[in-house]
Amino acid sequence: MNRNELRQNAAALVADGKGILAADESTGTCTKRFVAKGVESTPENRRNYRNVLFTTEGMEEFISGVILYDETIRQASDEGTPFPQLLAAKGVLPGIKVDTGAKDLALHPGEKVTEGLDGLRERCEEYYALGARFAKWRAVIAIGEGLPSTYCLEANAHALARYAAICQENGLVPIVEPEVLMDGDHDIARSYEVTARAQQTLFRALFDHGCFLEGLLLKPSMVISGKNCAQRAGVEEVARETVRCLRNNVPASVPGIVFLSGGQSPQEASAHLDAMNRLGPHPWKLSFSYGRALQEPALDAWSKGIDDPKQKELAQKAFYARAKLNGAAARGAYSAELEKELVGAS
Ligand code: 13P
């Protein structure tokens, strides 16, 4: 294991005012997003869309890395430059989603376990040769009556730790993602309890597997009320509870924590990250690894004319604005005024 390389790349991913673009939607997820906007999901349309995001001028001011999907890491820009090279030339680290998805956990209705360990060593070697320098694996944890079970948390933590060890052996910084879903009517206290258990179980497994904590990043969900909770907690409470959970459960040697957006609106995701950074200083960097919260306005603009240069320009403008706003949030310098100035929303 090359500890220096892992340490350096992990630090680069959470450089001041920068975060990660998660553009690693599987074909199934990407199709869902495209269909919702009336766009046909073909390999060429998926390439076209990713090309629009990745060729956005100046995105590297706020984006340190981009997570790609297996199909995308093998695709190229309009000019024929392979995406990993295009990103690397801008100083943006290419990353790769290496899990193969969350599958039903046997004998545990309503629970999932993430697969993808078979052949992972060989795939990591190939991805490194293609230019990837970090990886992602997402575990999904649902909150419900009697859920999650201890077995679900342990099975997912075990897989995450095995994945992290294989990545580190092969020069990829592993992003470990235990996502506690927002689905349900649970309150923020219940979200705290489950998120804390998930993080404790994960770090116990990472220790047991000998993973190098200075060379990995945690990608957690925020401690937040369920989508259908009658009394949803406000921005300050989400920030306070999320930071409290992290301080109790995440070792200070972890260089960075990059949140997922998980169905929050773009504005909410920026406001929450900003509020957390204002509670600092923290032992780790707190930044973003957003998918939907970075892409939604850009996808919307692009979908209104996928071969129209005017729509491409609007999509890039929207993506740049969200990247800049989240870059500001990563420094605790986001504001409603900045939002208004860049997006025009109130
Ligand atoms: P969202 O920010 O849309 O939740 O996606 C981030 C991600 O990579 C989930 O695995």
XYZ file of C-alpha atoms and ligand atoms in Angstrom:
356
model
C 0.000 0.000 0.000
C 1.391 3.400 -1.039
C 0.340 5.461 1.968
C 1.703 8.750 0.627
C -0.220 8.515 -2.618
C -3.449 7.709 -0.759
C -2.885 10.511 1.750
C -2.135 13.048 -0.990
C -5.106 12.158 -3.169
C -7.476 12.087 -0.193
C -6.255 15.564 0.800
C -6.629 16.831 -2.781
C -10.256 15.679 -2.851
C -11.060 17.867 0.138
C -8.852 20.853 -0.744
C -10.164 24.200 0.565
C -13.447 25.206 -1.040
C -13.647 22.098 -3.217
C -15.725 18.948 -3.316
C -16.767 16.042 -5.497
C -19.275 15.706 -8.323
C -21.006 12.314 -8.136
C -21.788 11.542 -11.793
C -21.682 7.779 -11.302
C -25.354 7.001 -11.778
C -25.689 3.408 -12.929
C -27.445 2.932 -16.268
C -30.643 2.130 -14.359
C -30.508 5.260 -12.196
C -29.481 7.485 -15.101
C -32.381 6.123 -17.133
C -34.768 6.969 -14.301
C -33.442 10.556 -14.203
C -33.574 10.944 -18.007
C -37.055 9.449 -18.393
C -38.374 11.853 -15.729
C -37.229 14.660 -18.055
C -38.462 13.010 -21.255
C -34.990 12.119 -22.571
C -34.247 8.709 -24.034
C -31.472 6.907 -22.152
C -28.993 5.710 -24.791
C -25.212 5.341 -24.361
C -24.757 8.383 -26.643
C -27.235 10.557 -24.711
C -25.557 9.589 -21.441
C -22.166 10.492 -22.957
C -23.523 13.771 -24.318
C -24.886 14.729 -20.903
C -21.688 13.861 -19.023
C -19.715 15.743 -21.702
C -21.748 18.882 -20.970
C -20.932 18.647 -17.239
C -17.249 17.766 -17.591
C -16.451 20.441 -20.196
C -17.947 23.220 -18.059
C -15.333 25.942 -18.029
C -13.968 26.714 -14.580
C -15.670 23.839 -12.739
C -12.216 22.842 -11.461
C -12.268 25.940 -9.218
C -14.757 24.087 -6.990
C -14.701 20.450 -8.120
C -11.746 18.333 -6.948
C -12.924 14.984 -8.292
C -15.659 13.355 -10.361
C -17.062 9.892 -9.682
C -17.640 8.015 -12.921
C -19.576 4.861 -13.756
C -18.037 1.893 -15.606
C -19.642 2.989 -18.893
C -18.556 6.633 -18.456
C -14.902 5.979 -17.626
C -14.629 4.353 -21.078
C -16.362 7.218 -22.929
C -14.851 10.358 -24.475
C -15.608 14.024 -25.071
C -16.968 15.389 -28.377
C -13.320 15.878 -29.422
C -12.471 12.270 -28.591
C -10.532 12.843 -25.358
C -11.285 10.014 -22.912
C -13.165 11.462 -19.918
C -10.512 10.465 -17.336
C -7.844 12.331 -19.344
C -10.105 15.325 -19.890
C -10.667 15.612 -16.127
C -7.036 14.976 -15.186
C -5.909 17.724 -17.591
C -8.036 20.170 -15.555
C -6.519 18.939 -12.298
C -9.717 17.060 -11.409
C -9.239 13.524 -10.042
C -11.235 10.826 -11.836
C -13.007 8.381 -9.537
C -15.047 5.235 -10.105
C -18.105 3.597 -8.554
C -17.081 -0.013 -8.007
C -20.048 -1.546 -6.212
C -22.586 -3.393 -8.323
C -25.631 -2.200 -6.434
C -27.713 -2.818 -3.324
C -29.534 -6.166 -3.415
C -32.187 -7.635 -1.105
C -30.614 -8.991 2.083
C -31.694 -12.620 2.386
C -34.216 -13.374 5.161
C -34.362 -9.646 6.034
C -37.380 -8.083 4.332
C -36.960 -4.376 3.626
C -33.172 -4.449 3.977
C -30.338 -4.387 1.434
C -26.725 -5.403 1.183
C -24.383 -3.958 -1.409
C -22.605 -6.380 -3.753
C -19.497 -6.123 -5.924
C -16.591 -7.790 -4.097
C -16.119 -10.608 -6.620
C -13.303 -9.711 -9.012
C -12.887 -6.326 -7.339
C -9.072 -6.524 -7.136
C -8.805 -7.017 -10.923
C -11.342 -4.268 -11.635
C -9.431 -1.849 -9.382
C -6.221 -2.599 -11.297
C -7.983 -1.859 -14.576
C -9.612 1.336 -13.294
C -6.275 2.597 -11.981
C -4.753 1.985 -15.423
C -7.662 3.938 -16.961
C -6.772 6.895 -14.696
C -9.001 6.475 -11.637
C -7.442 7.545 -8.333
C -10.388 7.061 -5.986
C -13.452 4.841 -5.709
C -16.926 4.751 -4.212
C -19.060 2.021 -2.628
C -22.548 2.841 -1.350
C -24.369 0.903 1.352
C -28.058 1.627 1.845
C -29.683 1.567 5.257
C -33.435 1.983 5.621
C -35.159 3.241 8.764
C -38.404 1.470 9.632
C -40.145 -0.407 12.398
C -37.408 -2.578 13.883
C -35.039 -1.526 11.055
C -32.178 -1.474 10.545
C -31.239 -4.824 12.015
C -27.786 -5.254 13.532
C -27.150 -7.910 10.891
C -27.857 -5.442 8.058
C -25.434 -2.888 9.550
C -22.757 -5.541 10.053
C -23.103 -7.143 6.618
C -22.819 -3.742 4.937
C -19.918 -2.585 7.139
C -18.044 -5.819 6.430
C -18.441 -5.340 2.664
C -17.406 -1.676 2.916
C -14.261 -2.601 4.852
C -13.311 -5.374 2.415
C -13.828 -2.955 -0.474
C -11.759 -0.243 1.242
C -8.857 -2.606 1.887
C -8.796 -3.819 -1.738
C -8.899 -0.231 -3.032
C -6.056 0.881 -0.780
C -3.927 -2.072 -1.837
C -4.446 -0.949 -5.450
C -3.800 2.785 -5.075
C -7.416 3.990 -5.022
C -8.671 6.209 -2.177
C -11.865 4.494 -1.004
C -14.901 6.619 -0.267
C -16.965 4.645 2.222
C -20.648 5.530 1.991
C -23.126 4.268 4.573
C -26.287 6.038 3.413
C -29.134 6.174 5.907
C -32.191 6.881 3.756
C -34.470 9.890 4.274
C -37.535 7.799 3.334
C -40.104 7.605 6.106
C -41.728 9.738 8.768
C -39.010 9.350 11.431
C -37.804 12.363 13.361
C -34.267 13.693 13.579
C -33.562 11.890 16.882
C -34.223 8.554 15.194
C -32.004 9.589 12.262
C -29.237 10.405 14.763
C -29.554 7.048 16.497
C -29.383 5.027 13.264
C -26.630 7.138 11.670
C -24.510 6.799 14.823
C -24.962 3.004 14.875
C -24.092 2.788 11.176
C -20.912 4.834 11.649
C -19.840 2.896 14.748
C -20.334 -0.418 12.970
C -18.465 0.832 9.908
C -15.408 2.116 11.781
C -15.234 -1.026 13.896
C -15.025 -3.010 10.631
C -12.480 -0.623 9.107
C -10.240 -1.094 12.175
C -10.665 -4.882 12.097
C -9.708 -5.015 8.408
C -6.561 -2.917 8.917
C -7.720 -0.041 6.688
C -5.591 3.117 6.586
C -7.858 5.856 7.939
C -5.635 8.714 6.714
C -6.153 7.494 3.154
C -9.935 7.247 2.921
C -12.958 9.536 2.964
C -16.338 9.053 4.634
C -19.459 9.861 2.615
C -22.327 9.965 5.099
C -25.899 11.079 4.924
C -26.768 14.037 7.132
C -28.669 13.577 10.375
C -32.014 14.819 9.087
C -35.754 14.273 9.590
C -37.493 11.719 7.371
C -39.090 13.122 4.213
C -42.573 12.572 5.622
C -41.873 13.643 9.193
C -44.608 15.973 10.455
C -42.116 18.327 12.145
C -38.960 18.510 10.052
C -35.874 19.931 11.773
C -34.485 23.216 10.457
C -31.063 23.960 8.996
C -29.347 24.786 12.304
C -30.564 21.628 14.021
C -29.541 19.398 11.092
C -26.083 20.972 11.152
C -25.708 20.643 14.937
C -26.900 17.042 15.106
C -24.856 15.922 12.103
C -21.660 17.427 13.527
C -22.415 15.958 16.974
C -22.874 12.513 15.424
C -19.600 12.780 13.490
C -17.646 14.023 16.521
C -18.848 11.057 18.536
C -18.178 8.436 15.897
C -15.560 9.400 13.300
C -11.846 9.330 14.188
C -9.948 12.591 13.679
C -7.422 10.819 11.443
C -10.010 10.621 8.637
C -9.014 13.575 6.410
C -12.413 14.406 5.017
C -16.129 13.870 5.171
C -17.998 14.438 1.904
C -21.771 14.369 2.213
C -24.276 12.884 -0.191
C -27.401 14.951 -0.897
C -29.848 12.027 -0.737
C -32.913 13.796 -2.111
C -32.422 17.218 -0.487
C -33.063 20.185 -2.756
C -29.948 21.904 -4.130
C -30.505 24.905 -1.830
C -31.038 22.745 1.282
C -27.895 20.728 0.582
C -25.810 23.917 0.268
C -27.362 25.534 3.355
C -26.774 22.436 5.518
C -23.124 22.090 4.496
C -22.553 25.777 5.070
C -24.123 25.700 8.547
C -21.926 22.741 9.542
C -18.773 24.512 8.454
C -19.781 27.583 10.454
C -19.764 25.362 13.571
C -16.040 24.620 13.016
C -13.171 24.259 13.336
C -13.545 20.488 12.922
C -10.885 17.766 12.974
C -11.785 16.754 9.404
C -12.681 18.751 6.286
C -16.440 18.860 5.686
C -17.355 19.041 2.016
C -19.696 17.610 -0.604
C -19.971 14.639 -2.938
C -23.348 15.535 -4.347
C -25.162 13.915 -7.243
C -28.654 15.322 -7.545
C -28.005 18.538 -5.587
C -25.236 19.504 -8.041
C -26.838 18.242 -11.221
C -30.574 18.838 -10.997
C -30.747 22.365 -12.497
C -28.175 21.433 -15.166
C -30.008 18.246 -16.136
C -33.223 20.209 -16.350
C -31.715 22.791 -18.736
C -29.928 20.189 -20.897
C -33.058 18.015 -21.194
C -34.967 20.878 -22.838
C -32.809 20.555 -25.971
C -30.095 17.934 -25.809
C -28.456 19.008 -29.067
C -29.194 22.717 -28.711
C -26.034 24.797 -28.000
C -28.149 27.375 -26.158
C -29.454 24.728 -23.720
C -25.933 23.368 -23.305
C -24.757 26.826 -22.307
C -27.613 27.178 -19.806
C -26.873 23.732 -18.364
C -23.195 24.579 -17.899
C -24.076 27.901 -16.317
C -26.414 26.118 -13.884
C -23.812 23.479 -13.030
C -21.090 26.097 -12.523
C -23.378 28.083 -10.218
C -24.173 25.056 -8.012
C -20.503 24.052 -7.899
C -19.567 27.582 -6.827
C -22.319 27.718 -4.189
C -21.248 24.392 -2.701
C -17.599 25.452 -2.865
C -18.627 28.455 -0.775
C -20.573 26.192 1.622
C -17.456 24.040 2.071
C -15.772 27.186 3.449
C -18.786 28.335 5.482
C -19.229 31.272 3.103
C -22.538 30.433 1.410
C -25.452 32.826 1.789
C -28.962 33.430 0.517
C -27.589 36.540 -1.227
C -25.002 34.504 -3.103
C -27.729 32.029 -4.050
C -29.833 34.897 -5.388
C -26.936 36.432 -7.244
C -25.944 33.197 -8.994
C -29.289 31.447 -9.408
C -31.811 34.200 -9.032
C -33.880 32.249 -6.498
C -35.091 33.794 -3.266
P -26.973 12.157 -4.209
O -26.195 13.374 -3.802
O -27.934 12.399 -5.343
O -27.571 11.443 -3.041
O -25.918 11.141 -4.849
C -24.706 10.983 -4.240
C -24.250 9.611 -4.415
O -23.199 9.372 -4.969
C -25.065 8.528 -3.878
O -24.353 7.333 -3.912
